[in-house]
Amino acid sequence: MDESGSASTPLRPVTVDGADADAALAKSRFLTREEVLRRRLRRVKQLGVCYRAHYWALMEELRSKYRDYSWTYGKSPFKEDHNESDIDNQNGGVVSALGGGDDIVRCRFSGCKTKAMALTTYCHAHILSDSKQRLYHGCKAVAKNLPTGPSFCNKPVLKTMVPPACPTHHQFGERCLARALRRAGFGNAVPSNRKPTVKLHVVVSEFVHQIQNKRKLAMKETAPKVETE
């Protein structure tokens, strides 16, 4: 791939800027500090130009692949017209490429007709049913408190998400945090732009307080009960 991002053209060697000056100084036993700094600066600038060119070429390729991925595995804008196209096909109409042909993989979950995600046979809503996947886990937010124990939301969330909550419970947690900060007297500490303005020592002290409470509860649960006669 050259600097323009075209992979069809043959590779050509990169010409180093100032190669003539470097060749003239190649046989020198010693170089001054200024000469060394000038040569390094010149090469770093040329390397930065190459990296930027490759970066934008990869971004264009990523945009193209993302468009193809969204069209193949995403929600089709013609999803509502599938039934009409099927009726037209039964009446002798032309088969449409967007009408859900045999090349579209459907979710294997019972009763689900959504397109499956790439490299799997399940859609995003039922990806946790795939025992081979390693990218998602269930939302850890408590949806209901039952007599048998807490019932978790368990919607698919990427494992890299911190905190491990779905978008609904993540927004709910932010609202609870903003309400708690207002009650503590910090006003609108979490504005609409999602950039907290609370000082660091306040957040650290609150986390320490919560950790101490959890440790106290854990010690109470594990401590042996003394029976009095």
Coordinates of C-alpha atoms in Angstrom, one line a residue:
M1 CA 0.0 0.0 0.0
D2 CA 1.4 3.4 -1.0
E3 CA 0.9 6.7 0.7
S4 CA -2.4 7.3 -1.2
G5 CA -3.8 4.1 0.2
S6 CA -4.1 2.2 -3.1
A7 CA -3.2 -1.5 -2.7
S8 CA -3.2 -2.3 -6.4
T9 CA -0.1 -0.3 -7.3
P10 CA 3.2 -2.1 -6.8
L11 CA 5.3 -1.2 -3.8
R12 CA 8.1 1.2 -4.3
P13 CA 11.1 1.9 -2.0
V14 CA 10.8 5.0 0.2
T15 CA 13.3 7.7 -0.5
V16 CA 14.8 9.2 2.7
D17 CA 14.8 13.0 2.7
G18 CA 18.3 14.4 2.8
A19 CA 19.9 11.1 1.6
D20 CA 22.6 13.0 -0.2
A21 CA 23.6 14.8 3.0
D22 CA 23.6 11.6 4.9
A23 CA 25.8 9.9 2.3
A24 CA 28.3 12.8 2.5
L25 CA 28.5 12.3 6.3
A26 CA 28.5 8.5 6.2
K27 CA 32.3 8.2 6.3
S28 CA 32.7 10.7 9.2
R29 CA 33.9 9.3 12.4
F30 CA 32.3 12.0 14.5
L31 CA 29.2 14.2 14.1
T32 CA 28.4 17.3 15.9
R33 CA 25.4 17.5 18.1
E34 CA 23.6 19.9 15.7
E35 CA 24.2 17.5 12.8
V36 CA 22.8 14.6 14.7
L37 CA 19.7 16.5 15.9
R38 CA 19.0 17.9 12.4
R39 CA 19.2 14.4 10.9
R40 CA 16.9 12.9 13.5
L41 CA 14.4 15.7 13.2
R42 CA 14.3 15.4 9.4
R43 CA 13.7 11.6 9.6
V44 CA 11.1 11.9 12.4
K45 CA 9.1 14.4 10.3
Q46 CA 9.2 12.1 7.2
L47 CA 8.2 9.2 9.4
G48 CA 5.3 11.2 10.7
V49 CA 4.1 12.0 7.2
C50 CA 4.2 8.3 6.3
Y51 CA 2.3 7.3 9.4
R52 CA -0.4 9.9 8.8
A53 CA -0.8 8.8 5.2
H54 CA -1.1 5.1 6.2
Y55 CA -3.5 6.1 9.1
W56 CA -6.0 7.9 6.8
A57 CA -5.7 5.1 4.2
L58 CA -6.7 2.6 6.9
M59 CA -9.5 4.9 8.0
E60 CA -10.9 4.9 4.5
E61 CA -10.7 1.2 4.3
L62 CA -12.3 0.8 7.7
R63 CA -15.2 3.1 6.7
S64 CA -15.8 1.1 3.6
K65 CA -15.7 -2.2 5.5
Y66 CA -18.0 -0.8 8.2
R67 CA -20.5 0.2 5.5
D68 CA -20.5 -3.3 4.0
Y69 CA -20.8 -4.8 7.5
S70 CA -23.7 -2.6 8.4
W71 CA -25.5 -3.4 5.2
T72 CA -24.9 -7.1 5.5
Y73 CA -25.4 -7.8 9.2
G74 CA -27.2 -4.6 10.4
K75 CA -30.9 -3.8 10.3
S76 CA -32.1 -3.4 6.8
P77 CA -34.1 -0.3 6.0
F78 CA -36.3 -2.5 3.9
K79 CA -37.2 -4.9 6.7
E80 CA -40.8 -3.9 6.7
D81 CA -41.1 -4.6 3.0
H82 CA -39.9 -8.2 3.3
N83 CA -43.4 -9.6 3.6
E84 CA -44.6 -7.6 0.6
S85 CA -41.6 -8.8 -1.5
D86 CA -42.3 -12.4 -0.4
I87 CA -45.9 -12.1 -1.7
D88 CA -44.6 -10.6 -4.9
N89 CA -42.2 -13.4 -5.4
Q90 CA -45.0 -16.0 -4.9
N91 CA -46.9 -14.2 -7.6
G92 CA -44.1 -14.5 -10.1
G93 CA -42.3 -11.3 -9.2
V94 CA -38.5 -10.7 -9.4
V95 CA -36.5 -11.9 -6.4
S96 CA -35.1 -8.9 -4.6
A97 CA -31.6 -8.9 -3.1
L98 CA -32.9 -7.1 -0.1
G99 CA -35.8 -9.4 0.5
G100 CA -34.0 -11.8 2.8
G101 CA -32.5 -14.4 0.5
D102 CA -30.8 -17.6 1.4
D103 CA -27.4 -15.9 1.9
I104 CA -28.7 -14.1 5.0
V105 CA -28.0 -16.0 8.2
R106 CA -30.8 -15.8 10.8
C107 CA -30.5 -16.0 14.5
R108 CA -30.6 -19.6 15.8
F109 CA -32.5 -18.6 18.9
S110 CA -36.0 -20.0 19.0
G111 CA -38.6 -17.6 17.6
C112 CA -36.0 -14.9 16.6
K113 CA -35.8 -13.9 12.9
T114 CA -33.2 -11.2 13.2
K115 CA -30.0 -11.3 11.2
A116 CA -27.1 -13.0 13.0
M117 CA -23.9 -11.1 13.8
A118 CA -20.7 -11.7 11.9
L119 CA -18.8 -15.0 12.7
T120 CA -21.7 -16.3 14.8
T121 CA -25.2 -17.7 14.4
Y122 CA -26.9 -15.4 17.0
C123 CA -28.0 -11.8 16.9
H124 CA -26.8 -9.2 19.4
A125 CA -29.8 -9.7 21.7
H126 CA -29.1 -13.5 22.0
I127 CA -25.3 -13.5 21.6
L128 CA -25.0 -14.8 25.2
S129 CA -26.6 -18.1 24.0
D130 CA -23.4 -18.8 22.0
S131 CA -21.1 -20.8 24.2
K132 CA -18.1 -20.1 22.0
Q133 CA -18.2 -16.3 22.2
R134 CA -15.8 -14.5 24.5
L135 CA -16.6 -10.8 23.9
Y136 CA -19.9 -10.3 25.7
H137 CA -21.3 -10.9 29.2
G138 CA -24.5 -10.0 30.9
C139 CA -25.4 -6.7 32.4
K140 CA -24.6 -6.8 36.1
A141 CA -27.3 -4.3 37.1
V142 CA -30.0 -5.6 39.4
A143 CA -33.4 -5.5 37.7
K144 CA -35.5 -6.9 40.5
N145 CA -35.1 -7.9 44.1
L146 CA -36.8 -11.3 44.4
P147 CA -37.2 -13.4 47.6
T148 CA -34.8 -15.9 46.2
G149 CA -32.2 -13.2 45.4
P150 CA -31.5 -10.4 43.0
S151 CA -32.5 -10.7 39.4
F152 CA -29.9 -9.2 37.1
C153 CA -30.6 -7.4 33.8
N154 CA -28.3 -9.8 31.8
K155 CA -28.5 -7.9 28.6
P156 CA -25.4 -8.4 26.4
V157 CA -22.6 -5.9 27.1
L158 CA -19.0 -5.9 25.9
K159 CA -16.6 -7.1 28.5
T160 CA -14.5 -4.0 28.1
M161 CA -17.3 -1.8 29.3
V162 CA -16.7 -0.2 32.7
P163 CA -19.0 -0.3 34.5
P164 CA -20.5 -3.6 33.1
A165 CA -24.0 -2.1 32.5
C166 CA -26.2 -1.8 29.5
P167 CA -27.0 1.7 28.1
T168 CA -30.3 1.9 30.1
H169 CA -28.8 1.1 33.4
H170 CA -25.7 3.1 32.7
Q171 CA -27.8 6.2 32.2
F172 CA -29.8 5.3 35.3
G173 CA -26.6 5.1 37.3
E174 CA -25.5 8.5 36.1
R175 CA -28.8 10.0 37.2
C176 CA -28.5 8.4 40.6
L177 CA -25.0 9.7 41.0
A178 CA -26.1 13.2 40.1
R179 CA -29.0 13.0 42.5
A180 CA -26.6 11.8 45.3
L181 CA -24.2 14.6 44.6
R182 CA -26.9 17.2 44.7
R183 CA -28.1 15.8 48.1
A184 CA -24.5 16.0 49.4
G185 CA -24.5 19.7 48.5
F186 CA -22.4 19.8 45.4
G187 CA -25.1 21.1 43.1
N188 CA -25.1 20.1 39.5
A189 CA -21.8 18.3 39.6
V190 CA -22.6 16.1 36.5
P191 CA -23.9 18.4 33.8
S192 CA -25.5 17.4 30.5
N193 CA -22.2 17.1 28.7
R194 CA -21.2 14.2 30.9
K195 CA -18.0 15.9 32.2
P196 CA -17.9 15.7 36.0
T197 CA -16.7 18.7 37.8
V198 CA -16.4 17.1 41.3
K199 CA -13.0 17.4 42.8
L200 CA -10.9 14.3 42.9
H201 CA -10.5 14.1 46.7
V202 CA -14.3 14.1 47.1
V203 CA -14.7 11.1 44.7
V204 CA -11.8 9.3 46.4
S205 CA -13.2 9.8 49.9
E206 CA -16.6 8.5 48.7
F207 CA -15.1 5.4 47.2
V208 CA -13.1 4.7 50.4
H209 CA -16.3 5.1 52.4
Q210 CA -18.1 2.6 50.3
I211 CA -15.2 0.1 50.4
Q212 CA -15.1 0.4 54.2
N213 CA -18.9 -0.3 54.4
K214 CA -18.6 -3.3 52.2
R215 CA -15.7 -4.7 54.3
K216 CA -17.7 -4.1 57.5
L217 CA -20.7 -6.0 56.1
A218 CA -18.5 -8.8 54.9
M219 CA -16.9 -9.1 58.4
K220 CA -20.3 -9.2 60.0
E221 CA -21.4 -12.0 57.8
T222 CA -18.2 -14.1 58.3
A223 CA -17.8 -13.4 62.0
P224 CA -18.9 -16.4 64.2
K225 CA -22.0 -15.8 66.3
V226 CA -21.4 -16.1 70.0
E227 CA -24.1 -18.1 71.7
T228 CA -25.1 -17.0 75.2
E229 CA -26.3 -19.4 77.7

